[in-house]
Every structure is written in C-alpha cells, then in structure tokens.
Coordinates of C-alpha atoms and ligand atoms in Angstrom, one line a residue:
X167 CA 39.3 -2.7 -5.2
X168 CA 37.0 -5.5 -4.3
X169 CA 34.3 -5.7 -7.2
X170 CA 33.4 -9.0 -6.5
X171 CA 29.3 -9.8 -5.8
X172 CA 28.6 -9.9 -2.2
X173 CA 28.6 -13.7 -0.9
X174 CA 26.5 -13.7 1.8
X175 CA 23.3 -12.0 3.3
X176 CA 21.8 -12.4 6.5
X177 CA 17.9 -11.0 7.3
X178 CA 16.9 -10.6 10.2
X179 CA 13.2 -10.8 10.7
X180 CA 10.9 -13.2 9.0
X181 CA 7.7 -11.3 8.8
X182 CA 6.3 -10.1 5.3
X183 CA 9.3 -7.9 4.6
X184 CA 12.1 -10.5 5.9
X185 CA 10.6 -13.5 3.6
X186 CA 9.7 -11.5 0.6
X187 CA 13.1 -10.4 1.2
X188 CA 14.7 -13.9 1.5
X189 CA 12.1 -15.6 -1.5
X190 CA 13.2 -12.8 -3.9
X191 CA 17.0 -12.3 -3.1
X192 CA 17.4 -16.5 -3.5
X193 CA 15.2 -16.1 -7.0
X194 CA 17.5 -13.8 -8.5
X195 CA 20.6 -14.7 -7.2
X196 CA 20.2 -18.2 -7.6
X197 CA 22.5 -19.7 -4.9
X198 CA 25.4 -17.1 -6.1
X199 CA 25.1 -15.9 -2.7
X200 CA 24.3 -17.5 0.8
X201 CA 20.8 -16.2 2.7
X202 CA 20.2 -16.3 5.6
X203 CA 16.9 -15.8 7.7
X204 CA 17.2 -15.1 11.5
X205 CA 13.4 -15.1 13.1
X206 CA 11.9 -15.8 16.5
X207 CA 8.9 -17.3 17.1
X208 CA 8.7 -16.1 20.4
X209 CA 8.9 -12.2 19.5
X210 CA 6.1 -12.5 16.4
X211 CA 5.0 -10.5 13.5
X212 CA 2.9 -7.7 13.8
X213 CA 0.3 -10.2 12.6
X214 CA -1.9 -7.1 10.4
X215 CA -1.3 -6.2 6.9
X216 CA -4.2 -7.5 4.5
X217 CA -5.0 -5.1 1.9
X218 CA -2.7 -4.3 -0.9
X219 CA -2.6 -2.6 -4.3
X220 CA -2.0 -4.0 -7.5
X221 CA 1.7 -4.1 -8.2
X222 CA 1.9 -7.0 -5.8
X223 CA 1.1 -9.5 -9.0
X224 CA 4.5 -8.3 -10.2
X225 CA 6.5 -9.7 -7.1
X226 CA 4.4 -13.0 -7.4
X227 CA 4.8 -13.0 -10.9
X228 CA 8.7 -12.2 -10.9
X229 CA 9.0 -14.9 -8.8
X230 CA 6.8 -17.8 -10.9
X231 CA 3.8 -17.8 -8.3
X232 CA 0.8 -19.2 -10.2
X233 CA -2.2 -16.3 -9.2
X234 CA -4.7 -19.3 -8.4
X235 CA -2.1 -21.3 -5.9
X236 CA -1.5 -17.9 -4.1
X237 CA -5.3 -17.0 -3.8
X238 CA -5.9 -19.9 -1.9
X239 CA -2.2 -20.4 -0.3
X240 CA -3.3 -16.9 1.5
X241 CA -7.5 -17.3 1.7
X242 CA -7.5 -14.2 -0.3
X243 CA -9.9 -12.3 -1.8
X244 CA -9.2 -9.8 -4.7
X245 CA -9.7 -5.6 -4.7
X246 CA -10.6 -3.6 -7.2
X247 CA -10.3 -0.1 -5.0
X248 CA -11.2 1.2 -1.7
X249 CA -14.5 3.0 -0.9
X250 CA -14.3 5.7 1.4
X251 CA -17.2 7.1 3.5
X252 CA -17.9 10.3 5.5
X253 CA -13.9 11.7 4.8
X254 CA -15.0 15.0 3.1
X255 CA -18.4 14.9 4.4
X256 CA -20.2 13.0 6.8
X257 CA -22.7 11.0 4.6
X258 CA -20.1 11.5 1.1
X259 CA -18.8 8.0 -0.2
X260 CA -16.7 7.8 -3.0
X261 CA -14.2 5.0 -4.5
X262 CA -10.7 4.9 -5.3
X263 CA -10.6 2.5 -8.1
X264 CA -7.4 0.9 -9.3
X265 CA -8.0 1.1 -12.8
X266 CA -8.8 3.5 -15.7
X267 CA -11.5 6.4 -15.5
X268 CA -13.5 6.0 -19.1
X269 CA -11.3 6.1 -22.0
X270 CA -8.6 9.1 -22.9
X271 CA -9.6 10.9 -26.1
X272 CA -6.5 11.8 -28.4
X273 CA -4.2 13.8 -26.3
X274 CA -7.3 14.2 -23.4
X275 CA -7.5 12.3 -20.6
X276 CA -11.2 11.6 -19.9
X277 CA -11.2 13.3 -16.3
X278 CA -11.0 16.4 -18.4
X279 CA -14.4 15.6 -20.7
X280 CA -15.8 14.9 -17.0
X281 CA -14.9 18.2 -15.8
X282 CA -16.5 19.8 -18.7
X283 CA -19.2 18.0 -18.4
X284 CA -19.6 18.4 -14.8
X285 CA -18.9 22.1 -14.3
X286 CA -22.1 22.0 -16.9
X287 CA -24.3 19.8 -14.6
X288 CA -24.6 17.5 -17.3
X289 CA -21.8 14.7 -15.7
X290 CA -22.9 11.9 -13.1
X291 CA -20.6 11.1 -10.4
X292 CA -16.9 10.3 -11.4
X293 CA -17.3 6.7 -10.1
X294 CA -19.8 6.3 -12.5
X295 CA -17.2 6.2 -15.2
X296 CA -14.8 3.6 -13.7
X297 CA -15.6 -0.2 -14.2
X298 CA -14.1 -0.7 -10.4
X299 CA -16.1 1.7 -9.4
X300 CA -19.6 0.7 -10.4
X301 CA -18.8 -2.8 -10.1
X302 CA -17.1 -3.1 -6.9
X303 CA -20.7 -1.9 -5.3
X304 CA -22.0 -4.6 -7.4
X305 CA -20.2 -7.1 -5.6
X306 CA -19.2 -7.9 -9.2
X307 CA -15.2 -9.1 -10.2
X308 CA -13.5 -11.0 -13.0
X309 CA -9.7 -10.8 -14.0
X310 CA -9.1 -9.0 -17.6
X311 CA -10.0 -11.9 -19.9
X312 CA -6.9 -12.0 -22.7
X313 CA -9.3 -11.9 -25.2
X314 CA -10.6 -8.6 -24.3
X315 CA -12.0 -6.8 -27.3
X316 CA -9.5 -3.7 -27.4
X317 CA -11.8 -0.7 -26.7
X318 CA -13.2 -2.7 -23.5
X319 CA -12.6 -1.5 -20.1
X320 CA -12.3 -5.1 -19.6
X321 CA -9.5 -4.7 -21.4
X322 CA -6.4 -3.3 -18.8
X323 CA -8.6 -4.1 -15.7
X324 CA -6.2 -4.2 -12.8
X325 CA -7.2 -6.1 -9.4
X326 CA -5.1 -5.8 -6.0
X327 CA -6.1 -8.4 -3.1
X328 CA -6.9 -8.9 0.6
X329 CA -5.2 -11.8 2.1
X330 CA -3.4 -12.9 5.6
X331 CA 0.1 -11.7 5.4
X332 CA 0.7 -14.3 8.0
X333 CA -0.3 -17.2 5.5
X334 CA 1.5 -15.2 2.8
X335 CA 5.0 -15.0 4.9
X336 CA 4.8 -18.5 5.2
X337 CA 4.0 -19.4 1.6
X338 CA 7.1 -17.6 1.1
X339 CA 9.1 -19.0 3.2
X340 CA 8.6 -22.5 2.0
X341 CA 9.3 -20.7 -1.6
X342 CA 12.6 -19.2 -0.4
X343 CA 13.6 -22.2 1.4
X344 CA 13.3 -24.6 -1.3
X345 CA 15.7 -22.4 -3.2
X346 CA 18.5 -22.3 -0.5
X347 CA 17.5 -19.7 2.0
X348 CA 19.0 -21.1 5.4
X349 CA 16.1 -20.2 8.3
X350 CA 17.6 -19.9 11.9
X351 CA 15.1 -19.4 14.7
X352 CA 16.6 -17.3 17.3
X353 CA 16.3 -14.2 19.5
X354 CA 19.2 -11.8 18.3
X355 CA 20.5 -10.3 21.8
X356 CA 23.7 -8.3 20.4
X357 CA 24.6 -6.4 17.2
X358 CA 28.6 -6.3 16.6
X359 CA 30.0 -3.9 15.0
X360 CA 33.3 -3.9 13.2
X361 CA 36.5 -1.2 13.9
X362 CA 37.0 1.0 12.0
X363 CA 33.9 1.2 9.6
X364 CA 31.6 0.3 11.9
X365 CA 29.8 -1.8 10.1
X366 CA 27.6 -4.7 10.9
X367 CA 30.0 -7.9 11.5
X368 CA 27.5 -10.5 13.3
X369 CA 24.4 -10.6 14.9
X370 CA 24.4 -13.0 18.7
X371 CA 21.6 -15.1 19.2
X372 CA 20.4 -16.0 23.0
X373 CA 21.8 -19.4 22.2
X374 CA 25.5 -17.9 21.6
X375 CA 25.1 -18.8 17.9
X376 CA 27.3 -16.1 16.2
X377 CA 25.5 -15.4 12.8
X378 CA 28.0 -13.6 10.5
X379 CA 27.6 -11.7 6.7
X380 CA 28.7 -9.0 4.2
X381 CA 25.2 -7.8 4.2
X382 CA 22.7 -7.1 6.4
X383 CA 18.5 -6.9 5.9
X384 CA 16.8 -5.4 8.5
X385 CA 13.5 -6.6 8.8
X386 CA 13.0 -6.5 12.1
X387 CA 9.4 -4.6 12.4
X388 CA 9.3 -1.1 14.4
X389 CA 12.3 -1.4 16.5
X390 CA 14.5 -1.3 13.8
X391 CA 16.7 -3.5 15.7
X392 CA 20.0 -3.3 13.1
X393 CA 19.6 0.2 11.6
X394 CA 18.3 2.5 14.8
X395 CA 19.2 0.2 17.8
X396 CA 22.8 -0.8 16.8
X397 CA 23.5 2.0 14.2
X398 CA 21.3 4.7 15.4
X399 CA 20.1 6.2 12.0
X400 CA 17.8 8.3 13.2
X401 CA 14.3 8.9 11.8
X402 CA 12.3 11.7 10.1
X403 CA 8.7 12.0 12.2
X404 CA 5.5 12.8 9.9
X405 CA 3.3 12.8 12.6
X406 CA 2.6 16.3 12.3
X407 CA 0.9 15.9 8.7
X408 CA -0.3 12.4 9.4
X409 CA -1.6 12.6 13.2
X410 CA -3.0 8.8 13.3
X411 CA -0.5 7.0 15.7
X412 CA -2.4 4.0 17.1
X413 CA -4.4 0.7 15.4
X414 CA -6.5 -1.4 17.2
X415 CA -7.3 -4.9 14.9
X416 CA -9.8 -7.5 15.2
X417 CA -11.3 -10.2 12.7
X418 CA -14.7 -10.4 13.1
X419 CA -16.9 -13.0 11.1
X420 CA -18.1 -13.0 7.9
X421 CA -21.1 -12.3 7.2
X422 CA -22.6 -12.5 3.3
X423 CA -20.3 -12.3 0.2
X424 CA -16.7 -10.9 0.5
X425 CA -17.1 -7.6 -1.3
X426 CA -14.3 -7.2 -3.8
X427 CA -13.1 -4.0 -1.6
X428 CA -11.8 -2.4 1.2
X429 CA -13.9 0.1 3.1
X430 CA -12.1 2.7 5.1
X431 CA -14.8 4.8 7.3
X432 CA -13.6 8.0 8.5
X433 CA -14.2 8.5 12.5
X434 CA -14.5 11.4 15.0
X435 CA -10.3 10.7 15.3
X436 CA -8.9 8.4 12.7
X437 CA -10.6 5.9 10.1
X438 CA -11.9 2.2 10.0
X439 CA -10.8 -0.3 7.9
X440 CA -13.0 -3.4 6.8
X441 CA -11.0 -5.7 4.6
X442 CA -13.1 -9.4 3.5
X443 CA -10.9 -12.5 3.3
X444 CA -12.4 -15.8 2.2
X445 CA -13.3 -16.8 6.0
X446 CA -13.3 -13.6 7.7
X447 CA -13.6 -10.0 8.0
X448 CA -10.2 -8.3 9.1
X449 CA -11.5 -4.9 10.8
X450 CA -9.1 -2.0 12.1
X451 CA -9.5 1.5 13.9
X452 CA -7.0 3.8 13.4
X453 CA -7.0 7.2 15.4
X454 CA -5.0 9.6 17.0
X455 CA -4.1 9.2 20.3
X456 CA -4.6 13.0 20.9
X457 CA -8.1 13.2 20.5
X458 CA -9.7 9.2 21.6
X459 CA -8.6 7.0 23.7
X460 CA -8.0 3.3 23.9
X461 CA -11.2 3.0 25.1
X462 CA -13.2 5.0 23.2
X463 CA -11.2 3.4 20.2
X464 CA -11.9 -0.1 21.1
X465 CA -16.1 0.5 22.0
X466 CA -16.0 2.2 18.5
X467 CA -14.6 -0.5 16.7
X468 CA -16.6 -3.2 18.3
X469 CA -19.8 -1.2 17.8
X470 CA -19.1 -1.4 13.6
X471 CA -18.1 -4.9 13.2
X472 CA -20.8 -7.3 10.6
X473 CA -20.3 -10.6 12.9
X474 CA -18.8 -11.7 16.4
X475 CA -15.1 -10.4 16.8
X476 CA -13.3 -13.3 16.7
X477 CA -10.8 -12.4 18.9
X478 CA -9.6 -9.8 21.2
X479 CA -8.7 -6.3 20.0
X480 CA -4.8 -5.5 19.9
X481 CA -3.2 -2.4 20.4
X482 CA -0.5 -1.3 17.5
X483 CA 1.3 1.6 18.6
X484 CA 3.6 3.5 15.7
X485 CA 4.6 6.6 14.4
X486 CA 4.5 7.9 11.1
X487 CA 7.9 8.8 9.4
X488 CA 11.0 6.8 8.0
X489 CA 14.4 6.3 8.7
X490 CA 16.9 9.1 7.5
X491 CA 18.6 6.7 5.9
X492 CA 17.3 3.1 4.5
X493 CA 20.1 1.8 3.3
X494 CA 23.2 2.8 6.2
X495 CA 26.9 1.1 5.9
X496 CA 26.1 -2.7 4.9
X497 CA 22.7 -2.6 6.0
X498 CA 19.5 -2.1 4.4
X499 CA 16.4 -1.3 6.4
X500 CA 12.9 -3.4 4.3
X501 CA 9.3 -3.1 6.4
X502 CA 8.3 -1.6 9.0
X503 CA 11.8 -1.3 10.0
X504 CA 12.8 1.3 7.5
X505 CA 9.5 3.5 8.1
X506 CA 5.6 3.3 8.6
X507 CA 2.4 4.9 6.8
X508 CA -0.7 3.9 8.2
X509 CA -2.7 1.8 5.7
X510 CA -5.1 4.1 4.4
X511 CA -4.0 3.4 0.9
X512 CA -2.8 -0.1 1.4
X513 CA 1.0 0.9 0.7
X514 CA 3.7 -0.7 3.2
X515 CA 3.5 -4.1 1.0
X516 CA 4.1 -2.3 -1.3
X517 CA 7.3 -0.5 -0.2
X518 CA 8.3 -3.9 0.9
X519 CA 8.2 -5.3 -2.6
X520 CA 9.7 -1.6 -4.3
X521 CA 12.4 -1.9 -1.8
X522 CA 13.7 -5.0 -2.7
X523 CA 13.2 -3.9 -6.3
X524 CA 15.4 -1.2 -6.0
X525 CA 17.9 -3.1 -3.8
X526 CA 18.1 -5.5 -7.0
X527 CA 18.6 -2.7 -9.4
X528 CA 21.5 -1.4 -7.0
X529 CA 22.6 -4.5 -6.1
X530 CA 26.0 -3.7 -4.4
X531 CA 29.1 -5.6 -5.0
X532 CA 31.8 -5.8 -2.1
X533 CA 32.8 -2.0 -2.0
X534 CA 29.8 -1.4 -1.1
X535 CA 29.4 1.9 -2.9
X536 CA 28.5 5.0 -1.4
X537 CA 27.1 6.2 -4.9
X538 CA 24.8 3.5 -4.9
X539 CA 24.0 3.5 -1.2
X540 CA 23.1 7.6 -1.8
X541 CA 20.8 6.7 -4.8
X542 CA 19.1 4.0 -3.4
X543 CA 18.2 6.5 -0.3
X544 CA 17.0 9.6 -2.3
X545 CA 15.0 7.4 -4.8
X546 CA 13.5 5.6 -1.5
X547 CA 12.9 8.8 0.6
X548 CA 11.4 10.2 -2.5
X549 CA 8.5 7.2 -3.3
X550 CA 7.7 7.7 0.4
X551 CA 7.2 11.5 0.1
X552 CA 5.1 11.0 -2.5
X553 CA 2.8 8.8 -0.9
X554 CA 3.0 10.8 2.6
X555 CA 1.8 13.8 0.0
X556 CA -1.4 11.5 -1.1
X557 CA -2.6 10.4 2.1
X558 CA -2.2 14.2 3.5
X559 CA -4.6 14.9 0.5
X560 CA -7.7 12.5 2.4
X561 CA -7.3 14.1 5.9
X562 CA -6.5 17.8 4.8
X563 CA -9.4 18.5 2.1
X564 CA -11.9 17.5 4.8
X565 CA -15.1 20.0 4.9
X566 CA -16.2 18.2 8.0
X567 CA -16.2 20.6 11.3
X568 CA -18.9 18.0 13.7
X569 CA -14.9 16.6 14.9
X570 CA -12.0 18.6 16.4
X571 CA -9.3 16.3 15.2
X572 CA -10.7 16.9 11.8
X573 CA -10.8 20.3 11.7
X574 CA -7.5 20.3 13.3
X575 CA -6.4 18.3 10.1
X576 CA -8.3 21.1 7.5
X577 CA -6.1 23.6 9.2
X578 CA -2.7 21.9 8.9
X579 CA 0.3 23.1 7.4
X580 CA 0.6 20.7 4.3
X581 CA 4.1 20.0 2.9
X582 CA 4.5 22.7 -0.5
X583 CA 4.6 19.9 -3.1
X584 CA 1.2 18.9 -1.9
X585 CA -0.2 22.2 -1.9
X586 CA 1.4 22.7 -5.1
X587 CA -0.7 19.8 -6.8
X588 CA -3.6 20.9 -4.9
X589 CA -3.5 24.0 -6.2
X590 CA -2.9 23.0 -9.9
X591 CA -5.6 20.7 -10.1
X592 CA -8.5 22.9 -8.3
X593 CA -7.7 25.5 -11.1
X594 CA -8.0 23.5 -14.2
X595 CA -7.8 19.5 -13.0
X596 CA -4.2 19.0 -13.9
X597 CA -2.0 16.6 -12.1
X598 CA 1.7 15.5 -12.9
X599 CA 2.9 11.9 -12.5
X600 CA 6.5 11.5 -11.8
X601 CA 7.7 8.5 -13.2
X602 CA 9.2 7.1 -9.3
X603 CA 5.8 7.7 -7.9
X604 CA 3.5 4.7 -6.6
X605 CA -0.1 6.6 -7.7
X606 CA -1.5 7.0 -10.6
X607 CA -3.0 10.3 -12.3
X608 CA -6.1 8.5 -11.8
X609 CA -6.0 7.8 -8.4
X610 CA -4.9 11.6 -7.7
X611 CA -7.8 12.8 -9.5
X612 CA -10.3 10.0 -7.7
X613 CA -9.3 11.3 -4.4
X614 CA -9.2 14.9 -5.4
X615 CA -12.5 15.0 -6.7
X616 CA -13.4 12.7 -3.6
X617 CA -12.0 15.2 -1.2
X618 CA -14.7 18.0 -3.0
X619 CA -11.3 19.6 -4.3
X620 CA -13.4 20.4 -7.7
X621 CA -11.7 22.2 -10.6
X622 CA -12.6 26.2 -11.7
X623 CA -12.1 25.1 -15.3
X624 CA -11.3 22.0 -17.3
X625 CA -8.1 22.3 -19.6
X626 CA -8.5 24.6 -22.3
X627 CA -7.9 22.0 -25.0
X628 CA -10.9 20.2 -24.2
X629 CA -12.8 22.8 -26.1
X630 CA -11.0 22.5 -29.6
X631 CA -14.0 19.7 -29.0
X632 CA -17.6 20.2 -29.8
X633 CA -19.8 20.5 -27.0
X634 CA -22.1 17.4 -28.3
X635 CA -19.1 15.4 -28.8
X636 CA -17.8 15.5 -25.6
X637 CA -21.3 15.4 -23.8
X638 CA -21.2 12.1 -26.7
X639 CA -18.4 10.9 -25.1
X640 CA -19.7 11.1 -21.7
X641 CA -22.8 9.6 -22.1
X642 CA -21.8 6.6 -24.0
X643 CA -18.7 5.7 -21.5
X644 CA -21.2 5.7 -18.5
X645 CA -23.3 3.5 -20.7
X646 CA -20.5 1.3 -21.6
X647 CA -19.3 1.0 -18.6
X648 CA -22.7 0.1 -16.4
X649 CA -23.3 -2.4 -19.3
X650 CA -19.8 -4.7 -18.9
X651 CA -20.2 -4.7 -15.5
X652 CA -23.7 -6.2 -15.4
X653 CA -21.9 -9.2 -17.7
X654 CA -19.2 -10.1 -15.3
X655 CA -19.7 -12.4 -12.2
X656 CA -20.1 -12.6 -8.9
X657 CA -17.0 -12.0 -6.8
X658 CA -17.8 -15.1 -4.8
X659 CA -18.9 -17.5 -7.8
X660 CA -15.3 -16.4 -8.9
X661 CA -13.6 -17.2 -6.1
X662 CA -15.0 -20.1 -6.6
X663 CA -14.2 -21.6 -9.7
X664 CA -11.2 -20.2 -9.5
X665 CA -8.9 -19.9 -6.1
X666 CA -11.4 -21.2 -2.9
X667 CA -9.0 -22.1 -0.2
X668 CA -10.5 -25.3 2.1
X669 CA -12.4 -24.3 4.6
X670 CA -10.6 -24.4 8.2
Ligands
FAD96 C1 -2.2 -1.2 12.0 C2 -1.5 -1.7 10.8 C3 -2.2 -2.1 9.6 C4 -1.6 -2.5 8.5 N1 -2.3 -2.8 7.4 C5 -1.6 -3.0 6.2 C6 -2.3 -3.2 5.0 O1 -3.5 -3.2 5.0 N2 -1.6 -3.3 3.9 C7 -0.2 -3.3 3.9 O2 0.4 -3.4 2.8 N3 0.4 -3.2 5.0 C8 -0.2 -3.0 6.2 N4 0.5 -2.9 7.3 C9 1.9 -3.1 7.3 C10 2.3 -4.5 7.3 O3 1.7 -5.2 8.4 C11 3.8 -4.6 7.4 O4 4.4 -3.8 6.4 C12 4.2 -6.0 7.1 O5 3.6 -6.9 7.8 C13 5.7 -6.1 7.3 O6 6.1 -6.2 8.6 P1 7.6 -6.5 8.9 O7 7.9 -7.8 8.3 O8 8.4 -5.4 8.5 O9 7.6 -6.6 10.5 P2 7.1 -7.7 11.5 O10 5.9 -8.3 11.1 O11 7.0 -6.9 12.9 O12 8.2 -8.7 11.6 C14 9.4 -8.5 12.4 C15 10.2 -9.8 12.4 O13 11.4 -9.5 13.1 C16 11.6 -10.5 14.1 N5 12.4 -10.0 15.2 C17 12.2 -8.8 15.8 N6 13.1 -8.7 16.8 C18 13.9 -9.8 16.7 C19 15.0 -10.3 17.5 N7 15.5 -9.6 18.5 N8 15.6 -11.5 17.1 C20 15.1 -12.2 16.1 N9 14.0 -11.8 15.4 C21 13.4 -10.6 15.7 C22 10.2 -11.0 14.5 O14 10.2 -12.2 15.1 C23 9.5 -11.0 13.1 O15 9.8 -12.2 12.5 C24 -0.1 -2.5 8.5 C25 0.6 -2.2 9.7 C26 -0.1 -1.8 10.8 C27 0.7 -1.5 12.0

C-alpha cells in the first residue's frame, strides 16, 4: 500500500476558491508537494462575492495576513451583521448581528430573560441588546480592543468584512506564488481520464500543454468543469425550498459614509443586496425567474441604487443545490464548483475557506481512501444542509401576502429538520447548535425572532429567577449596551487610521 503524501496538486480555476485553495495548500504543505494553478483570463471569474462573515479572519490569520495590509490590499470595509428590511413584513427591519445578544446569566442564555421579558411587554426590541445591532445603525465600528474590561460587550466583539473578491484573489495569488504555487494561464479543452479507475490523469490546455497530478481541485465556477463535465457527479437541486435562481450586480457610487453593514431588501420576487466598500457601493437583485423578469429585475435595481451605477448590470444565472458528491475519485470540487447558495447570509466564502479546512484535516495520502473521501462528503453535505435549513427560515416565516412569490414561499414544504427547529423554538425559544454547523444560536434566534416566529413561553428555568432580577437584567444590558456604543468611533474615521486603501 502506497501511504506516501500525495506529491502533486493541480487547481484548476483561479478565482476566490482556486487561490484560496492554492495560498492555503502551499502554507501548510510547505513545498512538500508541487501546486499548480491552471486559470484563463479569457473565461473570468464570476467577478461578485463581497460580503462575508466572520470566520474569514481565521483563513487570513492561519495564513500570517496582517488584518490592516488585507483591509486595504481588498478596499474593504468591515461588517458587523446584515440588516434586513420588509422580509416578514413590509416596513419590519431587523439585524442579524454577528456577535453576542446581552450577556448569558448562569446556565441562561439572555434570549431567554428577553422572552420573559417580552412576552411581559416590558422588553424593547431584541436588537436593542446586541452591540452590532445598535451600533451598526450608528454607523459606529471598532475591533475588540485587548484590553477590554471582561464584562464588556467590547469584549468578544466579532466583525466580518465587505471587500472585492477580485482584489482579494489576486492578493492571494501573489501570497501563494511567492510560496511555490506554479500559475499556468490556459483554457483547459479536455479532461483525461485514466483506465481502469477512472480517475483524473491530466487536464489539455488549448495550447497542447498536458498538465498532469495525483490530485485534482476543481475550482472552476458553475460548470464544474472536472467533477460534473468529465466525471458527471451529479447534483442535488434545492431550488424548490430556495426559488431565487438569477442575480443581476452593479456598483453604483458611494455616496456618504460606508455603513459597517450589508442591507439585504426583500422584493416582490427575491431580495436586494447593498454592500459599502471603501470606493463603492456593490448592489445586487436576486429573484426568481418565475415570478420577474430580467427586465423587471434590472428597472428594480436601478431604481434603489444611492449614486450612478457605475457600470452595466450583469446577469448571473445559477441554481441552488450541490454536487452529490464534493470530493469524487482524486478530485475535490471548492466554490461554486461544488455547489451554490445565494448570498443572503454571505456564506459561499465561507464554504470555500471550510472546504479547504476539511480537505487539510483529511488530507489524503496516495490510496486515496475511500473512508476519508466518504467523511469528508457527509461532513460537507451536512454544513450545507444546515445553512440551506437557515436561509429557508428568512423566505418561509414571511407574513407578507401584497407578493405571490412570497406567499408561494409561506406555503412551501420546508425540509423536517427545519420545521423541527421551528417548532421547538416558537414553543419555548430553544434552539440546538450542532457543533459542524456554520450559525450560531444567536443568529438562529436573531432571524427567528426577525421572521415574527415568537416563542409561547420562555424556558421554564428562567423563573427559578425573580421577576425584578430579570427585568434587572434587562434593563441594565440595554443600558450598557446603548452606552459602549456611543464611545466607539466612526466606521469611516476607523477606516481611516487604520486600513484606507489609496484612492484609484
Ligand atoms: C450573485 C452572486 C453573489 C455572490 N455574493 C457573495 C457574497 O456576498 N459573499 C460570498 O461569500 N460569496 C458570494 N458569492 C459567491 C462568490 O462569488 C464565489 O463563491 C466566489 O467568487 C468563488 O467563485 P469560484 O472561484 O468558485 O468561481 P469563479 O469566480 O467562477 O472562478 C472560476 C475560475 O475557473 C476558471 N476556468 C473556468 N473554466 C476554465 C477552463 N476551461 N480552463 C481554465 N480555467 C477555467 C476561470 O477562468 C476562473 O478563474 C456570490 C455569487 C453570486 C453568483
């Protein structure tokens, strides 16, 4: 048996996935194994992706990326949550905020104080009890200083960012290239597989160039051009619980301070996103092709941009779902290759970075393993699940009936382990985090309460509690909380001081 490590890898793609790929495989395997990048400049990237969630400091951090440098490297701006408006209601507004809701008390978690409170009358709005929440508004943003004070919410104060995945690919690539990574621009015109496995043996670029490995990355965007074309995988369609199957994108220009968060607008068929970058203001309507069309998409979008678009609209078809299998024979499927959610939530970065993460963790030597091959799948089809189950949650709890398509979404079929959690927490606001899952309780509970999914009854513990100590405990976070946000600074004097990219 051939246990030796794996001694080469090719990727083929060199958009986010294929150089976060190539800049984390050459940092931890140090030049133990040769990488190689196959791109062409002619196809492209799919040129959007600009909002992401917090775990990205991990991958930037794993691989030595001072925050500052990367903030500018990208013209980023940072994100403490996502406000959304008109999803359960037209004129409701609520925030998802990426960090803690008040402070857990003993064995409590504070959501559960709230609902007491709340079911009482005696509770502001949750957002009021979430530093991202009341300061994002605020335009307010700091990172957690280290010399918090330990009861401060300053304290664990997690921050995500907006940035061009464009200028991030390429700050990557000059990463991943410095430590080894062999780039080869190319148009890959043939896949050639081996008898009798039928594995990947080379990829054939126009210009006859044979590029050979052990390994294959597929990071080729939606065509999947390793994993469906050549080895026909197959894929599992979601677009029955998640109906939205066309983007159109356009930057428009800024216009006042960057707001340190994403807006995401529900519309009579899909959503809008409005995401602030240091120069810009990337913009996105997401619908179903169902119930608007192109048209109708496009005069929509154009009518809610802040400044002059600053370039034409594009047209991003795709279909929500994954691949039956992400990892198949010696070739593991990273991006949009592998599968596509659309970016309510600001997670296919993310399933970028937890890819490779896993792919580290199961790091194959030359058997190639089918035990490791099956666990990387389940644990990969399971993360996506997951997050399928949460953005269900913000088109299915909709109260909204002025829209077919939404009403069409209220009366869905929802997958059981959604309608399980939904259940659970609108009878006593309970909600279970498995440990493989992206969200947080917190985020479940933001958006559930968001989504008017309101609890009958608050968990019975709650009430070994006096009543004045809880309402106590209510009051003073609120208090607590409006009064470190009005100390922190502007997001733009930040941005500032700290990570301004030149001006272009
Ligand atoms: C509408 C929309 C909005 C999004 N918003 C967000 C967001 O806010 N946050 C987020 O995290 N993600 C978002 N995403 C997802 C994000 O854009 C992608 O996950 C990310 O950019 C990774 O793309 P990729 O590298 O897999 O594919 P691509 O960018 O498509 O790159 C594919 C690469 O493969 C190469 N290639 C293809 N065919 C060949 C060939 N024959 N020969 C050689 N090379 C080839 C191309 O040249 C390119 O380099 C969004 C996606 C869409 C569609």
């Amino acid at each position: 048996m051939n246990t030796e490590p794996l001694k080469s890898i090719a990727i083929i793609g060199g958009g986010t996935a294929g150089w976060m790929c190539a800049a984390a495989l050459a940092k931890a395997l140090q030049q133990s194994c040769a990488i190689r990048l196959v791109e062409s400049d002619e196809i492209g990237t799919v040129g959007v992706g600009e909002a992401t969630i917090p775990a990205l400091h991990i991958f930037n951090d794993t691989l030595g990326l001072p925050e500052a440098e990367f903030v500018r490297e990208v013209k980023g701006t940072f994100k403490l949550g996502i406000q959304f408006r008109n999803w359960a209601r037209q004129g409701d507004s609520y925030f998802h905020g990426f960090g803690k809701l008040g402070h857990d008390y003993g064995p409590n978690p504070f959501h559960q104080l709230w609902i007491h409170q709340r079911l009482q009358g005696k509770a502001g709005d949750l957002a009021d009890y979430s530093l991202h929440s009341v300061a994002a508004p605020q335009g307010r943003f700091m990172t957690s200083p280290t010399d918090a004070p330990v009861n401060s919410p300053l304290r664990d104060f997690p921050h995500a960012y907006h940035f061009d995945a464009g200028l991030y690919a390429r700050y990557l690539r000059r990463y991943a290239e410095q430590r080894g990574v062999i780039r080869t621009e190319g148009r890959v015109v043939e896949v050639k597989l081996r008898e009798p496995d039928g594995h990947i043996d080379a990829v054939v670029l126009q210009s006859g160039e044979r590029v050979a490995a052990e390994f294959f990355i597929d990071c080729s965007g939606f065509r999947g051009l390793l994993i469906e074309e050549a080895l026909h995988t197959g894929y599992v369609d979601w677009t029955h619980w998640l109906p939205c199957d066309r983007a159109i994108a356009v930057p428009c220009e800024k216009i006042g301070p960057a707001a340190p968060y994403t807006i995401a607008t529900a519309r009579a068929a899909g959503w809008q996103w409005r995401i602030p970058l240091q120069q810009r203001i990337g913009n996105g309507h997401v619908y179903c092709s169902r119930y608007l069309s192109e048209d109708e998409a496009t005069t929509t979008l154009l009518a809610n941009l802040d400044g002059r678009a600053l370039a034409e609209p594009r047209l991003l078809k795709f279909t929500t779902g994954h691949r039956r299998k992400f990892w198949n024979r010696n070739c593991l499927a990273v991006g949009l290759a592998s599968g596509f959610m659309e970016p309510l939530e600001s997670t296919s970065i993310y399933l970028i970075q937890s890819g490779i993460g896993r792919f580290l963790n199961l790091l194959p030597d030359r058997r190639l393993s089918q035990t490791v091959i099956d666990r990387y799948n389940s644990q990969a089809i399971f993360e996506f699940e997951r997050i399928r189950d949460f953005l269900i949650l913000h088109y299915y709890e909709n109260e909204r009936d002025d829209a077919p398509f939404w009403k069409a979404c209220a009366n869905m079929s929802i997958p059981e382990s959604l309608a399980e959690n939904i259940a659970l927490f609108r009878d006593s606001g309970r909600f279970f985090r498995n440990a493989e899952e992206m969200f947080a309780v917190t985020s479940w509970v933001q958006v559930m309460i968001g989504q008017r999914v309101m609890p009958q009854a608050c968990h019975p513990a709650i009430y070994t509690m006096p009543d004045a100590e809880i309402e106590k405990v209510v009051q003073l976070t609120r208090q607590v909380v409006a009064n470190c946000a009005a100390t922190m600074p502007m997001h733009e004097q930040f941005i500032d001081r700290f990570c301004r990219a030149p001006a272009t």
